[in-house]
mmCIF file of C-alpha atoms in Angstrom:
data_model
loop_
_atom_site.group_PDB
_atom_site.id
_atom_site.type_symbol
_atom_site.label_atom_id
_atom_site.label_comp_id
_atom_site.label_asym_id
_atom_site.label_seq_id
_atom_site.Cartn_x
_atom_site.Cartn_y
_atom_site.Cartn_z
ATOM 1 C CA UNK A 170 14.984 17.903 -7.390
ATOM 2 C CA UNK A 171 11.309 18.596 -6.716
ATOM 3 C CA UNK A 172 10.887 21.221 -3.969
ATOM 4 C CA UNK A 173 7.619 21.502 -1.701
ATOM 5 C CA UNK A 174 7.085 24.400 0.529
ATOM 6 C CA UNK A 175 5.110 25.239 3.660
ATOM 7 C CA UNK A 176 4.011 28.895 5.172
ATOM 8 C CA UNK A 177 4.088 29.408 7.797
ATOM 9 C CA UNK A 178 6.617 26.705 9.840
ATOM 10 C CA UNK A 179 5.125 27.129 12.507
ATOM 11 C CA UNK A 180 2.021 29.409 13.677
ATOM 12 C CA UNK A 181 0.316 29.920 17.116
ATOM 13 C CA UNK A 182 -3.025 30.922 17.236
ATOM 14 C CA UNK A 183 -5.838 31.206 19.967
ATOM 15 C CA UNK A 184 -8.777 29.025 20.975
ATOM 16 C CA UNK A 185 -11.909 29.859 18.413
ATOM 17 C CA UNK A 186 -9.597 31.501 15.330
ATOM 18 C CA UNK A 187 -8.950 29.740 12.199
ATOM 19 C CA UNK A 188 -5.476 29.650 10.343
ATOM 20 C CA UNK A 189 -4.614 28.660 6.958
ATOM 21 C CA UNK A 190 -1.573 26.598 6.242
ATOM 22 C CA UNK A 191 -0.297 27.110 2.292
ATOM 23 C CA UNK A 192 1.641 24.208 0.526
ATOM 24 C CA UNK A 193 3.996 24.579 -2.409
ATOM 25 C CA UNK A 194 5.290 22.946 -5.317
ATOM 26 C CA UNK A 195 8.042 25.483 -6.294
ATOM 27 C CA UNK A 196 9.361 23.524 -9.437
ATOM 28 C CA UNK A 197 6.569 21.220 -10.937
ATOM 29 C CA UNK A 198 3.354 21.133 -10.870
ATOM 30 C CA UNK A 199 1.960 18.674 -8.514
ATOM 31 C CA UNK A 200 -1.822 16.944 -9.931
ATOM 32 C CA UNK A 201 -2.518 15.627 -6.467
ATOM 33 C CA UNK A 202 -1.730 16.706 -3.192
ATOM 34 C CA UNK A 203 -2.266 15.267 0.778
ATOM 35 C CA UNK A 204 -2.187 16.460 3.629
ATOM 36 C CA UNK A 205 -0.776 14.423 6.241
ATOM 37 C CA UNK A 206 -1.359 15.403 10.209
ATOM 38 C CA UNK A 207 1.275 13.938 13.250
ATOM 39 C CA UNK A 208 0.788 14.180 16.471
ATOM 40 C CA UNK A 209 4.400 14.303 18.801
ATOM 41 C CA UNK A 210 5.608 10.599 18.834
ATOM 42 C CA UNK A 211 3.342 9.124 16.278
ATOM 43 C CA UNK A 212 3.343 8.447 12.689
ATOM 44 C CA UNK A 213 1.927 10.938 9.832
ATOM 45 C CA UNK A 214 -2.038 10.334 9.219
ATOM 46 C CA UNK A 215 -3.484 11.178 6.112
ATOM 47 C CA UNK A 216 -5.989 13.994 6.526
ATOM 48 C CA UNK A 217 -7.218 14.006 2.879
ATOM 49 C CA UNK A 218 -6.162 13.870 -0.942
ATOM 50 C CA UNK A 219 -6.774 17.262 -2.970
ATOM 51 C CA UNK A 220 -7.038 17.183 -6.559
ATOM 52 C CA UNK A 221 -6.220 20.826 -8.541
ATOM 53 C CA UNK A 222 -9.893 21.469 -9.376
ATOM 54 C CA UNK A 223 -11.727 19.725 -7.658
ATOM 55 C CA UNK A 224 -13.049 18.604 -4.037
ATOM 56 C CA UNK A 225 -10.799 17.395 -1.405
ATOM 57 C CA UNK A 226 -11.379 13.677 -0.116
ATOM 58 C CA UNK A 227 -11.074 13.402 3.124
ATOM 59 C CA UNK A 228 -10.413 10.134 4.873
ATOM 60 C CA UNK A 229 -12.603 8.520 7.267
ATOM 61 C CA UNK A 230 -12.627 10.313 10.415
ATOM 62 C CA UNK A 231 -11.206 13.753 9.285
ATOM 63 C CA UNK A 232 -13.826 16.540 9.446
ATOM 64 C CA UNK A 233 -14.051 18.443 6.169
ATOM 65 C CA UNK A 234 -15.828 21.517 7.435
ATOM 66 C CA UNK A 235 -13.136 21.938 10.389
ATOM 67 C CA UNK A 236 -10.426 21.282 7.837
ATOM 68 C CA UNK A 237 -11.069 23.120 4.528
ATOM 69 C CA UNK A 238 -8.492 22.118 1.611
ATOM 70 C CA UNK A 239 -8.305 24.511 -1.737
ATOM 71 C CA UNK A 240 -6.801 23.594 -4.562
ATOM 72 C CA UNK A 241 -6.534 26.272 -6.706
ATOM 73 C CA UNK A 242 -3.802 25.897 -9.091
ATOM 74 C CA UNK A 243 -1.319 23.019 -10.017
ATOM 75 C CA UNK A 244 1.093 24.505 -7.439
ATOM 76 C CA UNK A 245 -0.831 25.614 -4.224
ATOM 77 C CA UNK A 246 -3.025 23.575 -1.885
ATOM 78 C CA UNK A 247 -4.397 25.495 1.138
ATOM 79 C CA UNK A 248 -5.329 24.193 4.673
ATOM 80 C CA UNK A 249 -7.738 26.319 6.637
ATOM 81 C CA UNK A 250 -8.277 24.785 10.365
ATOM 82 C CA UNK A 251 -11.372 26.845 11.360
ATOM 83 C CA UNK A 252 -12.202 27.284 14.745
ATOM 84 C CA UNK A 253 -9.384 25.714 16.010
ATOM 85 C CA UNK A 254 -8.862 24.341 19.549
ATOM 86 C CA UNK A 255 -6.272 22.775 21.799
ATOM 87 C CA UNK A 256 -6.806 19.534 20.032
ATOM 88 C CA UNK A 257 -5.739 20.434 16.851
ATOM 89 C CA UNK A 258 -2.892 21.422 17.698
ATOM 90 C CA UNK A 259 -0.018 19.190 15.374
ATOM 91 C CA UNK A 260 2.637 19.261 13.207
ATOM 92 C CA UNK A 261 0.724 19.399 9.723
ATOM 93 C CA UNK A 262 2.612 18.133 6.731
ATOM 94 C CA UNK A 263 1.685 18.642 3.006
ATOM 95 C CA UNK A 264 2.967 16.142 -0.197
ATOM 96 C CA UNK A 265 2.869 17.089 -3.305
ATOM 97 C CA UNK A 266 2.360 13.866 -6.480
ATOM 98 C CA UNK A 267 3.358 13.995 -9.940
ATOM 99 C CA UNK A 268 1.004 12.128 -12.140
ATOM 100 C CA UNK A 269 3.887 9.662 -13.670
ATOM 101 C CA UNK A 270 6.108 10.012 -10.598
ATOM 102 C CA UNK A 271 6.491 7.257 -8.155
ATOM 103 C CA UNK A 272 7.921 9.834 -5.673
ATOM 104 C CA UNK A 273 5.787 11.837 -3.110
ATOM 105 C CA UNK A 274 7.381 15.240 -2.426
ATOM 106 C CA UNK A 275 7.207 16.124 1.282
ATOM 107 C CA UNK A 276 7.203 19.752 2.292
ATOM 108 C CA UNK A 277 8.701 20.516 5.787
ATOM 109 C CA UNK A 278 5.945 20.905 7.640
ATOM 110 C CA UNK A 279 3.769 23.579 9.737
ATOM 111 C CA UNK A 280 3.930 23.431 13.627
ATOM 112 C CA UNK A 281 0.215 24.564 14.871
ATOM 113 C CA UNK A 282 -0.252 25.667 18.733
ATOM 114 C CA UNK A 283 -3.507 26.757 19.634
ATOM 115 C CA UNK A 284 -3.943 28.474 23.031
ATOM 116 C CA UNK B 277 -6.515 6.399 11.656
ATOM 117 C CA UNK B 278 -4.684 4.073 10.025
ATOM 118 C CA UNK B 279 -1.244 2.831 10.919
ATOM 119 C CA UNK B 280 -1.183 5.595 14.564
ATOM 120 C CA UNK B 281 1.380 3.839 16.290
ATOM 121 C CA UNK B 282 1.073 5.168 20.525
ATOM 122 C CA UNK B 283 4.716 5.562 21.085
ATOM 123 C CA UNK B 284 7.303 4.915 18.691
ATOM 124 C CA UNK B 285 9.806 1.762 18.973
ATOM 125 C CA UNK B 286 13.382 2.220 19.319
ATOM 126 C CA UNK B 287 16.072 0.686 18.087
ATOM 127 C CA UNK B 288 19.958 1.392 19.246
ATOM 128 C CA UNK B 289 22.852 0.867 17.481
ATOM 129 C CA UNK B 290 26.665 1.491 17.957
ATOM 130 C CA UNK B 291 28.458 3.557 15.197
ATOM 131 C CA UNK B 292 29.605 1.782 12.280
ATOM 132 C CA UNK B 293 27.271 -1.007 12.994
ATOM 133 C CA UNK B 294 24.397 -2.048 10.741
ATOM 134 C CA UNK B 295 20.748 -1.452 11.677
ATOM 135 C CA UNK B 296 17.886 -3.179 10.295
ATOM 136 C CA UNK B 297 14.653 -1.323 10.939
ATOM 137 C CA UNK B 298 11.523 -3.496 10.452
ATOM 138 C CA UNK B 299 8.141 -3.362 9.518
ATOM 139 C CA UNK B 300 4.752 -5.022 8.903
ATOM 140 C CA UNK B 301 1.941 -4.302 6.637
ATOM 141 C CA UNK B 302 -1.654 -4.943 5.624
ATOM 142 C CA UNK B 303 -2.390 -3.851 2.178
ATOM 143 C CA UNK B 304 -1.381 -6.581 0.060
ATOM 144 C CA UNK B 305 -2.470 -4.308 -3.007
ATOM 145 C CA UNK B 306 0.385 -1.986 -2.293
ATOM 146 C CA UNK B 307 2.150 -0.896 -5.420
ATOM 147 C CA UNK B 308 5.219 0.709 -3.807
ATOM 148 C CA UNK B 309 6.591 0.510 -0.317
ATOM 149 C CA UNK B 310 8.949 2.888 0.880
ATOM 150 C CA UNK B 311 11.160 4.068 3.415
ATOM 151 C CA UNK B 312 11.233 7.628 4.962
ATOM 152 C CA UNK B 313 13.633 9.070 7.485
ATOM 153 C CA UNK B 314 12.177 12.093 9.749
ATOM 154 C CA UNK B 315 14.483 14.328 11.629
ATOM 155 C CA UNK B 316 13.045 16.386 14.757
ATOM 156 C CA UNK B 317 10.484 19.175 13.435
ATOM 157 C CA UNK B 318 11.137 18.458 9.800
ATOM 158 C CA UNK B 319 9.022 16.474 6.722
ATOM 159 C CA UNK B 320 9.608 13.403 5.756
ATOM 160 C CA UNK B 321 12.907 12.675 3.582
ATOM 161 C CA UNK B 322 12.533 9.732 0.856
ATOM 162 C CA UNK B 323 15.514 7.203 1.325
ATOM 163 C CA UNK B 324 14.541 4.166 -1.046
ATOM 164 C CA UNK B 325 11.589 2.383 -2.531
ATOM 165 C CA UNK B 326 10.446 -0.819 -3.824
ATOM 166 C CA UNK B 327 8.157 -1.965 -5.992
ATOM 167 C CA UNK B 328 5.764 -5.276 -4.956
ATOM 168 C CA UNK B 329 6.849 -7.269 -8.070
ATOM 169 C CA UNK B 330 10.351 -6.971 -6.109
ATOM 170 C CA UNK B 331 11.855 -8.340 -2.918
ATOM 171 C CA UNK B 332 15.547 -6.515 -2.745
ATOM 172 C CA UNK B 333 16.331 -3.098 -3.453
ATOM 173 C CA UNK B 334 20.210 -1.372 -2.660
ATOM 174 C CA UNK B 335 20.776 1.638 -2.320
ATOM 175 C CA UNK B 336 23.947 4.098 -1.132
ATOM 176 C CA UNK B 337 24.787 2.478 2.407
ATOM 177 C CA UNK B 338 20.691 1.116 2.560
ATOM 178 C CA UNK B 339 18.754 -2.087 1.507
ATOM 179 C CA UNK B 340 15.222 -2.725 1.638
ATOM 180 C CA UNK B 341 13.638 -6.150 2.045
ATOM 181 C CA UNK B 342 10.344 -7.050 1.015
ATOM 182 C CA UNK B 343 8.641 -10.527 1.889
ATOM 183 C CA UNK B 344 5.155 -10.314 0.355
ATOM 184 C CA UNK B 345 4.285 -13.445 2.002
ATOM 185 C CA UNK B 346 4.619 -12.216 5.344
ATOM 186 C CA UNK B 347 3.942 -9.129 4.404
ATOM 187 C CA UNK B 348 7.387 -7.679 6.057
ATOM 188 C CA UNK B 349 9.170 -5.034 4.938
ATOM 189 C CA UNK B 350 12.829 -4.209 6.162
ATOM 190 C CA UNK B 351 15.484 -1.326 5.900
ATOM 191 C CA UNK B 352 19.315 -2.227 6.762
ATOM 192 C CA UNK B 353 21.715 0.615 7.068
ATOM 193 C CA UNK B 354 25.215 -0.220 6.605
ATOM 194 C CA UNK B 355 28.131 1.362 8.665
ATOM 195 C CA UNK B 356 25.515 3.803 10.772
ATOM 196 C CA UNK B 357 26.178 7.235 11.241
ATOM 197 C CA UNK B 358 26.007 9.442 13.981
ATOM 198 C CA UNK B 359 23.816 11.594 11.157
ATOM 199 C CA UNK B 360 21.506 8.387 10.985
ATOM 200 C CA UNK B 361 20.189 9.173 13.732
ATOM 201 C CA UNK B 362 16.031 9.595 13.090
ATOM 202 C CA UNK B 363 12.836 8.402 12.619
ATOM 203 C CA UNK B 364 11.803 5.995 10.403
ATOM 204 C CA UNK B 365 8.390 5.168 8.886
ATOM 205 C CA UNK B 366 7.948 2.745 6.205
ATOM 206 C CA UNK B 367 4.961 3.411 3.611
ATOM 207 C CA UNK B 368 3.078 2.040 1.430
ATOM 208 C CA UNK B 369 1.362 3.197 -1.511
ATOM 209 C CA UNK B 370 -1.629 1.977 -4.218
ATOM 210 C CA UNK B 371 -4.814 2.523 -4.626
ATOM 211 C CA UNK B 372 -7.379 2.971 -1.455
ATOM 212 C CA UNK B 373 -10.843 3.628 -1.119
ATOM 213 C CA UNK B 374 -10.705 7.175 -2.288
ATOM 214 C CA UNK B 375 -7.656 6.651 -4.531
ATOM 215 C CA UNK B 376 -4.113 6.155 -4.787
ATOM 216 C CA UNK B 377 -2.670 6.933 -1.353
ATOM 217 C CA UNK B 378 0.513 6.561 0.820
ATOM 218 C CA UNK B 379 -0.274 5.152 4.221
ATOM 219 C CA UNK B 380 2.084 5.438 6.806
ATOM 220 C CA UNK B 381 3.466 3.117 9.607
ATOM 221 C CA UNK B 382 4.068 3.051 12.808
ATOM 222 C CA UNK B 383 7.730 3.976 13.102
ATOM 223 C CA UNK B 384 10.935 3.630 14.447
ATOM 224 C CA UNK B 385 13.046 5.935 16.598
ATOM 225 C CA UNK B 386 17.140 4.938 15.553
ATOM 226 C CA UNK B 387 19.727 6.292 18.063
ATOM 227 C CA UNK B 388 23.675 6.169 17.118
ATOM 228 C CA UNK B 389 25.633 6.011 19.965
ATOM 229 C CA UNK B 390 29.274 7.384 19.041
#
């Protein structure tokens, strides 16, 4: 089955850094990935869609300067949370599509503390 | 956001009971709906789906419901299992402003009491 990774699983960083969050497809290449955000006790909100090539699109709300999204190649999507505070502190969960594919792959998620 | 439920519903069940999980939504131009189960500190898993133009689904051990007119979907779990025990978030997915997305609900916490 299709496989999606996250690095780190979880990361602490302090008050002012940025970190960068890498998702995965390890066995397909994925055409479109999101990146989903979930706060303890609450569902998964969508962040933004990435397309390989091209600009993220962020939904409505979701600060694109705070959280940059690369999509380099049909296997890696990047999340950079720059100057990160308290706040953004979350459990940040990629998904990776296959154009054809009904499914969503979900990768496992990254745990983010900021100090 | 869309769908950010506050605190998550609960729903209790004895062992070997069924459990039927509900849940409302609002895009009526869904394509697909579908049910994810969410153990603590770990993604989403994919359990069953269903396409609009459908209003029963079966799975191993699960069923999904869909009532279009009410817009209502449902997950029943047959015989639940101590290993049932999760989160559950129904989504749905077609095309958004901004394209084809999967939106999220709210969710529901399912304890299994041995």
């Amino acid at each position: 089955g299709a496989v999606v990774s996250q690095h780190p699983s979880w990361v602490i960083c302090k008050s002012g850094t940025s970190v960068k969050i890498e998702c995965r497809s390890l066995d397909f290449q994925a055409t479109t990935m999101f990146w989903y955000r979930q706060f303890p006790k609450q569902s998964l909100m969508l962040m933004a869609t990435s397309n390989e090539g091209s600009k993220a699109t962020y939904e409505q709300g979701v600060e694109k300067d705070k959280f940059l999204i690369n999509h380099a190649s049909l296997t890696l999507s990047t999340l950079t949370v720059t100057s990160a505070h308290p706040e953004d502190s979350s459990f940040y969960i990629c998904s990776a599509y296959l154009a054809g594919d009904s499914e969503q792959y979900f990768g496992p998620g990254t745990r983010l503390t900021v100090t | 956001g869309e769908n950010v439920g506050l605190h998550l519903p609960t729903l209790s069940v004895q062992e070997g009971d069924n459990s039927i999980i509900n849940c409302a939504y609002s895009n009526s131009a869904s394509d697909y709906f579908i049910w994810y189960k969410q153990e603590s500190g770990k993604g989403p898993q994919f359990i069953i789906d269903i396409r609009s133009n459908m209003d029963k689904r079966q799975g191993q051990r699960v069923t999904v419901l869909l009532n279009k007119t009410v817009k209502h979907l449902s997950l029943q779990i047959a015989a639940t299992q101590p290993g049932d025990s999760a989160v559950y978030f129904c989504a749905e997915k077609g095309a958004r402003a901004g394209g084809f997305k999967t939106i999220f609900g709210a969710g529901t916490r399912l304890f299994v009491k041995a």
